[in-house]
Short mmCIF file of C-alpha atoms in Angstrom, two decimals:
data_model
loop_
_atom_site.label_atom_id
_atom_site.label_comp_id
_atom_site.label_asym_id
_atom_site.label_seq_id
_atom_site.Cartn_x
_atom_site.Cartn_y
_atom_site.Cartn_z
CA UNK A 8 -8.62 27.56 18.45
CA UNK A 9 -11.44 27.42 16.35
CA UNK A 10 -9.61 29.66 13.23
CA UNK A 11 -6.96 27.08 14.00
CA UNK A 12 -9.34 23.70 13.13
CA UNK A 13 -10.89 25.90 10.63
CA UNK A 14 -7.38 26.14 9.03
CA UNK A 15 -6.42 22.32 9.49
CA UNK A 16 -9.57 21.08 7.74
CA UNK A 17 -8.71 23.68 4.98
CA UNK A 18 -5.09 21.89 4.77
CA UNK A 19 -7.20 18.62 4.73
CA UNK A 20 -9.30 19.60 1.89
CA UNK A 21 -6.01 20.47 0.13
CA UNK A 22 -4.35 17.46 0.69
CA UNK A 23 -7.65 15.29 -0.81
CA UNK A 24 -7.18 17.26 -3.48
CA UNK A 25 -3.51 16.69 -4.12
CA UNK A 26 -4.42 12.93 -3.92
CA UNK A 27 -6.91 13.29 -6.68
CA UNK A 28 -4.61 15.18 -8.80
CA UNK A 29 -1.92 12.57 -8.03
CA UNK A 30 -3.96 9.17 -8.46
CA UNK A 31 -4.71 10.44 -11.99
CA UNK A 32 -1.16 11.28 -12.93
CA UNK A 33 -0.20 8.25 -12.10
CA UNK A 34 -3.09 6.59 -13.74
CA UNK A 35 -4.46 8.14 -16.58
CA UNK A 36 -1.24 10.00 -17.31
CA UNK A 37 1.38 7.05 -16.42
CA UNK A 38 3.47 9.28 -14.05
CA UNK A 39 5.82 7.54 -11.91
CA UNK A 40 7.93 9.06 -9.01
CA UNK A 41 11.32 8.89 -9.92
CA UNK A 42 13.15 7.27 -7.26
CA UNK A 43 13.83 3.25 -6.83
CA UNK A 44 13.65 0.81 -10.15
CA UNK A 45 12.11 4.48 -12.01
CA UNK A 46 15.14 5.99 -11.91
CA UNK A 47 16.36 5.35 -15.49
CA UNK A 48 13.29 7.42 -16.43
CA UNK A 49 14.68 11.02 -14.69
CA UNK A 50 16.15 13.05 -16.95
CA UNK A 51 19.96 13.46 -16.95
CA UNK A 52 19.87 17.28 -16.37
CA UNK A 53 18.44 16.42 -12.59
CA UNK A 54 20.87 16.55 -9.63
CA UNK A 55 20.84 13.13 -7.41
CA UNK A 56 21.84 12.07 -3.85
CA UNK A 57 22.67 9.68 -1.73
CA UNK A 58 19.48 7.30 -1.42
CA UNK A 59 20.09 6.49 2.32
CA UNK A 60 20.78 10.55 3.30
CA UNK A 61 17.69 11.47 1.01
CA UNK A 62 15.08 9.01 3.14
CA UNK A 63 16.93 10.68 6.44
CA UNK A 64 16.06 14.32 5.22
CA UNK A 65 12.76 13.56 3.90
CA UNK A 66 11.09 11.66 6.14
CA UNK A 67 12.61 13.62 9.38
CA UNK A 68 10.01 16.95 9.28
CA UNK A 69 7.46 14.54 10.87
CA UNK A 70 9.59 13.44 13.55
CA UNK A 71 11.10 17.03 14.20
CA UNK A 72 7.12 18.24 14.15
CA UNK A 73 5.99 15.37 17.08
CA UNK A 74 8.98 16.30 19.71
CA UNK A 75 8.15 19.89 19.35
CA UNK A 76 4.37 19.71 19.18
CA UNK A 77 4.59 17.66 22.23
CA UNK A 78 6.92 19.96 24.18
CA UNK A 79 4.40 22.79 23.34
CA UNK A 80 1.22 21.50 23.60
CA UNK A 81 -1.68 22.06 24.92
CA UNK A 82 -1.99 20.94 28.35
CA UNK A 83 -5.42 19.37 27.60
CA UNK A 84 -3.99 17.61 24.65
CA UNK A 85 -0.66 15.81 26.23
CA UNK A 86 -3.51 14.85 29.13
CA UNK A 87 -5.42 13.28 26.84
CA UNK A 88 -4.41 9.15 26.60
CA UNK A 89 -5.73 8.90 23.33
CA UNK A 90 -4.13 12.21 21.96
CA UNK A 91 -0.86 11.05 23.32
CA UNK A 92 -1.00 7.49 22.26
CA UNK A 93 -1.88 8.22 18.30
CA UNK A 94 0.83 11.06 18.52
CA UNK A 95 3.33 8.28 19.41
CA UNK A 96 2.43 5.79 17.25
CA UNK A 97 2.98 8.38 14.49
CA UNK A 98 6.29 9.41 15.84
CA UNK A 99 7.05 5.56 15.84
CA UNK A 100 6.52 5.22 12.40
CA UNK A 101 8.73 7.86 11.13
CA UNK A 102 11.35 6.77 13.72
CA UNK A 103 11.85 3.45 11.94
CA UNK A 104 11.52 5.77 8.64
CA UNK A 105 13.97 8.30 9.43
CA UNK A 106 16.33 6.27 11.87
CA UNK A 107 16.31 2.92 11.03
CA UNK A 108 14.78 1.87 7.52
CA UNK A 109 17.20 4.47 5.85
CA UNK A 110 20.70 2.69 7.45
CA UNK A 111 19.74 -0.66 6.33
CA UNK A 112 18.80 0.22 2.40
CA UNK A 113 21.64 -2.10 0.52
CA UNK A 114 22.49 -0.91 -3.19
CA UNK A 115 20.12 2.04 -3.17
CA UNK A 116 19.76 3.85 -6.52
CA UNK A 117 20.53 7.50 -5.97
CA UNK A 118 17.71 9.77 -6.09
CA UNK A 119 16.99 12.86 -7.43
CA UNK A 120 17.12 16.01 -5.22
CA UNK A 121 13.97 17.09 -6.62
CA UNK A 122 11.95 14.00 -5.58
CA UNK A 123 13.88 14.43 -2.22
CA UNK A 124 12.70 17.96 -1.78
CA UNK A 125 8.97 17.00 -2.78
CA UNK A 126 9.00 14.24 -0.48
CA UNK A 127 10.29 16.55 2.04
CA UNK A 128 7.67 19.12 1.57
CA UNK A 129 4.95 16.60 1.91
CA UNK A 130 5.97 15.70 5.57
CA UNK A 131 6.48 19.28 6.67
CA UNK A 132 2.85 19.22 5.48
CA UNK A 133 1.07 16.59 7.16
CA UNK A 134 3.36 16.33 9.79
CA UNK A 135 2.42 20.05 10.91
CA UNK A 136 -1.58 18.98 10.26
CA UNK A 137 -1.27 15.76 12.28
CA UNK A 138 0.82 17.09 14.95
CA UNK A 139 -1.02 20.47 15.50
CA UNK A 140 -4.48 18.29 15.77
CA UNK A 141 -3.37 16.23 18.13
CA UNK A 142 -1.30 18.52 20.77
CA UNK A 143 -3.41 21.55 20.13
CA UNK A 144 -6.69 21.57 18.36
CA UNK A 145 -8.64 18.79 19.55
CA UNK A 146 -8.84 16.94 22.81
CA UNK A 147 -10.08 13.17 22.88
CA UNK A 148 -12.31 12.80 25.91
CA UNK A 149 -10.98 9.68 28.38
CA UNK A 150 -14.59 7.31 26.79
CA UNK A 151 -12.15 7.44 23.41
CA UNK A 152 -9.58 5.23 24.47
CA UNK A 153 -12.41 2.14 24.86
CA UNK A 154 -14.12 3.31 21.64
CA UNK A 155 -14.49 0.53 18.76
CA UNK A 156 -12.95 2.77 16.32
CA UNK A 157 -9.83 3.75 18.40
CA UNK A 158 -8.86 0.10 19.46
CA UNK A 159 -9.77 -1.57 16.19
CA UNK A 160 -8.10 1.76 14.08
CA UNK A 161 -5.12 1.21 16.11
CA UNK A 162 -5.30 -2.97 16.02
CA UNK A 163 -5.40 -1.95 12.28
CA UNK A 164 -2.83 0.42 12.01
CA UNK A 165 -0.62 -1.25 13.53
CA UNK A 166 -1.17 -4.54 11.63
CA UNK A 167 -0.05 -2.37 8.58
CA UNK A 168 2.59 -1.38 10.20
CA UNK A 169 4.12 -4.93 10.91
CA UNK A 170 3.22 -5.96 6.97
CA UNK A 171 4.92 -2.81 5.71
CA UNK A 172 7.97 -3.33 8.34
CA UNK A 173 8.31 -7.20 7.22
CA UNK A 174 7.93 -6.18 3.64
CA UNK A 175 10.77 -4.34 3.61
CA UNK A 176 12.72 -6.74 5.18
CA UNK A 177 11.41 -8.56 2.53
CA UNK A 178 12.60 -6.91 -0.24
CA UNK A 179 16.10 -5.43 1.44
CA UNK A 180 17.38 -9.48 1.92
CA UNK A 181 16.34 -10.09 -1.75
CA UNK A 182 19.88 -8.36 -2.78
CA UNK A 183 23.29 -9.73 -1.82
CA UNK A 184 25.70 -6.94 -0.66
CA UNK A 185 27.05 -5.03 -3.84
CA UNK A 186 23.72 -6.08 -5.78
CA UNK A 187 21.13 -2.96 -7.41
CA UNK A 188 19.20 -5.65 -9.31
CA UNK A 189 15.34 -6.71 -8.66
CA UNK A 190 14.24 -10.18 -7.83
CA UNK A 191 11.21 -11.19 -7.03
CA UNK A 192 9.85 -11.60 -3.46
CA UNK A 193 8.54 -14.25 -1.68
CA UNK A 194 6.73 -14.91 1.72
CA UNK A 195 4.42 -12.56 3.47
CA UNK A 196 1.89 -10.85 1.76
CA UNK A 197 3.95 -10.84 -1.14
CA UNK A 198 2.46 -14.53 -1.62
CA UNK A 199 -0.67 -12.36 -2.54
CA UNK A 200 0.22 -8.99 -3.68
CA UNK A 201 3.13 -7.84 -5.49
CA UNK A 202 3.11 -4.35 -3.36
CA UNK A 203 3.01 -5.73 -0.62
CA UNK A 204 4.72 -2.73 1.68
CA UNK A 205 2.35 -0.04 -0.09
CA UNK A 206 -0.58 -2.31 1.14
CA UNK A 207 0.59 -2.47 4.73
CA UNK A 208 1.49 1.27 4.40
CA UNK A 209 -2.13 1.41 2.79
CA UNK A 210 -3.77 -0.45 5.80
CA UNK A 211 -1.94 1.63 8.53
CA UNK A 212 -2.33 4.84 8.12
CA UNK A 213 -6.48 3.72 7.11
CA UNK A 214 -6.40 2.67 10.89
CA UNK A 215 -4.49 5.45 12.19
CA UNK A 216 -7.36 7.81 10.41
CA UNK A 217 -10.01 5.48 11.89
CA UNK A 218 -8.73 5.62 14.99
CA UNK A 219 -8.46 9.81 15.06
CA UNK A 220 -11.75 9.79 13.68
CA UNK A 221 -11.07 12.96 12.10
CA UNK A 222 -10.72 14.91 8.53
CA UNK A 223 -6.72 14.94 9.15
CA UNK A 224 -6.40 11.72 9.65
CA UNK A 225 -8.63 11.02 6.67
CA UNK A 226 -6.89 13.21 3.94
CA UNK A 227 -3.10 11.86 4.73
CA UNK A 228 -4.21 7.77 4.43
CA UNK A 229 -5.95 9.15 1.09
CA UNK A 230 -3.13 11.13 0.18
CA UNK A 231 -1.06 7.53 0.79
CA UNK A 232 -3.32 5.43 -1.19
CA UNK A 233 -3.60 7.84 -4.43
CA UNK A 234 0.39 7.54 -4.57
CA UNK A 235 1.53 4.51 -3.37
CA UNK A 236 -1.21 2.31 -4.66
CA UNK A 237 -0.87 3.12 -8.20
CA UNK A 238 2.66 2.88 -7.64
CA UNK A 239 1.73 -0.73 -6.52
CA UNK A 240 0.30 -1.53 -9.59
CA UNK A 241 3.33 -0.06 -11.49
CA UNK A 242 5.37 -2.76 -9.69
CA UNK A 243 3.11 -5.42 -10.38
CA UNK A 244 3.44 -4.81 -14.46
CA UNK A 245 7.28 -4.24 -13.76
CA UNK A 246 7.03 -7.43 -12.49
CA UNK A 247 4.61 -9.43 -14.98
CA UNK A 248 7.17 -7.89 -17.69
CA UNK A 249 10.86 -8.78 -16.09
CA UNK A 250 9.77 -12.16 -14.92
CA UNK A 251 8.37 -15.03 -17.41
CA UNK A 252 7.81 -17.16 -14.14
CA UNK A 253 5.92 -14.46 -11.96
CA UNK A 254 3.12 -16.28 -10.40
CA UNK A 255 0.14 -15.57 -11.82
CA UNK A 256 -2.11 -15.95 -8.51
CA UNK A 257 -0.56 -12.49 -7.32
CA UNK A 258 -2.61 -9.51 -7.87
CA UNK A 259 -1.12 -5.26 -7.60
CA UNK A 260 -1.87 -4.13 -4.61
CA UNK A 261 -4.96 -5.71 -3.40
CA UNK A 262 -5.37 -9.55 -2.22
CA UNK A 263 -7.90 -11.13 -4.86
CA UNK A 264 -8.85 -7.99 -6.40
CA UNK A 265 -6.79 -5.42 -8.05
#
């Protein structure tokens, strides 16, 4: 058990890492994922697929990973409230991002098998680290469940949740059946930040690591923000560009700040 959490933090230490490496692609060397409105920058020699069956086979290793690390887990673990509840609300998430988000994408751009497979890598990843902490390394006594940093990660988490959720919704009513163009959003927290689903993806998964308390937890909500927040910014200069009209109150990714 103890080679085990040795192991995980190990992975955890990777994944910083990664995010390092990642935020300063994205920043110092301009990188941008190519998949959604960067798609006219992959080059023509990559193979592409179906948008909706790509977000179904990425996002799905996470999902797979929480049934079977619950079926097998440690018995202290799935008696544990507080093990069981964070291992749900993870399995929640990638529920609504392998089952449901995917079905109701309208006029997805198709996306390159390589992205898919990257994507897909990521979650086998961290879904194996989060999983395996929760149903077999470490056991959350029955004091964590009235904690201030489990109740207020999870209040948290799942606030970002239900901004990232109505963001989308957001942004998938913007188009018309038929339609691949970009508009520009309105309502929400778009009113204050033109990423506004990277900041509630941003704020949940800063609760869900608040609310483990633990390295894991830490390293994938870094991971998140080194990716998805400069890929917020990317939007928000996407935006300022297209759009002569794009309110000028609206900052990137952060309300007020950045």
């Amino acid at each position: 058990r103890a080679r085990r959490m040795n192991a995980e933090h190990y992975s955890a230490m990777a994944m910083i890492l990664s995010g390092i490496a990642v935020f300063l692609m994205s920043t110092v060397l301009n990188m941008r994922a190519w998949y959604g409105r960067y798609n006219i920058e992959v080059p023509a020699t990559l193979f592409k697929m179906n948008a909706t069956l790509a977000w179904i086979l990425q996002e799905s290793p996470v999902l797979v990973w929480c049934v079977y690390s619950y079926v097998h887990a440690n018995p202290a673990c799935r008696g544990s409230p507080a093990n069981v509840v964070l291992l749900f609300f993870l399995a929640a998430h990638y529920f609504n991002r392998t089952c449901i988000y995917p079905l109701l994408i309208r006029g997805g751009k198709k996306t390159p098998v390589e992205v898919m497979l990257l994507a897909f890598g990521f979650c086998v990843w961290n879904g194996y680290n989060q999983t395996t902490w929760l149903m077999q390394s470490h056991v959350y006594g029955a004091e964590w469940v009235n904690d201030f940093r489990f109740v207020g990660g999870l209040i948290l988490a799942a606030t970002g949740m239900a901004i990232n959720v109505h963001s989308d919704h957001i942004l998938r009513n913007l188009r018309k059946p038929g339609e691949t163009g970009y508009r520009v959003p309105q309502g929400g927290m778009f009113e204050l930040v033109s990423g506004a689903n990277f900041l509630g993806e941003i704020i949940e998964w800063t609760g869900f690591a608040i609310a483990q308390w633990s390295l894991v937890g830490f390293a994938f909500a870094f991971f998140t923000a080194s990716f998805i927040g400069p890929r917020g910014y990317h939007h928000h200069q996407y935006y300022l560009r297209k759009f002569d009209n794009y309110p000028k109150h609206r900052r990137a990714i952060i309300p007020f700040i950045l």
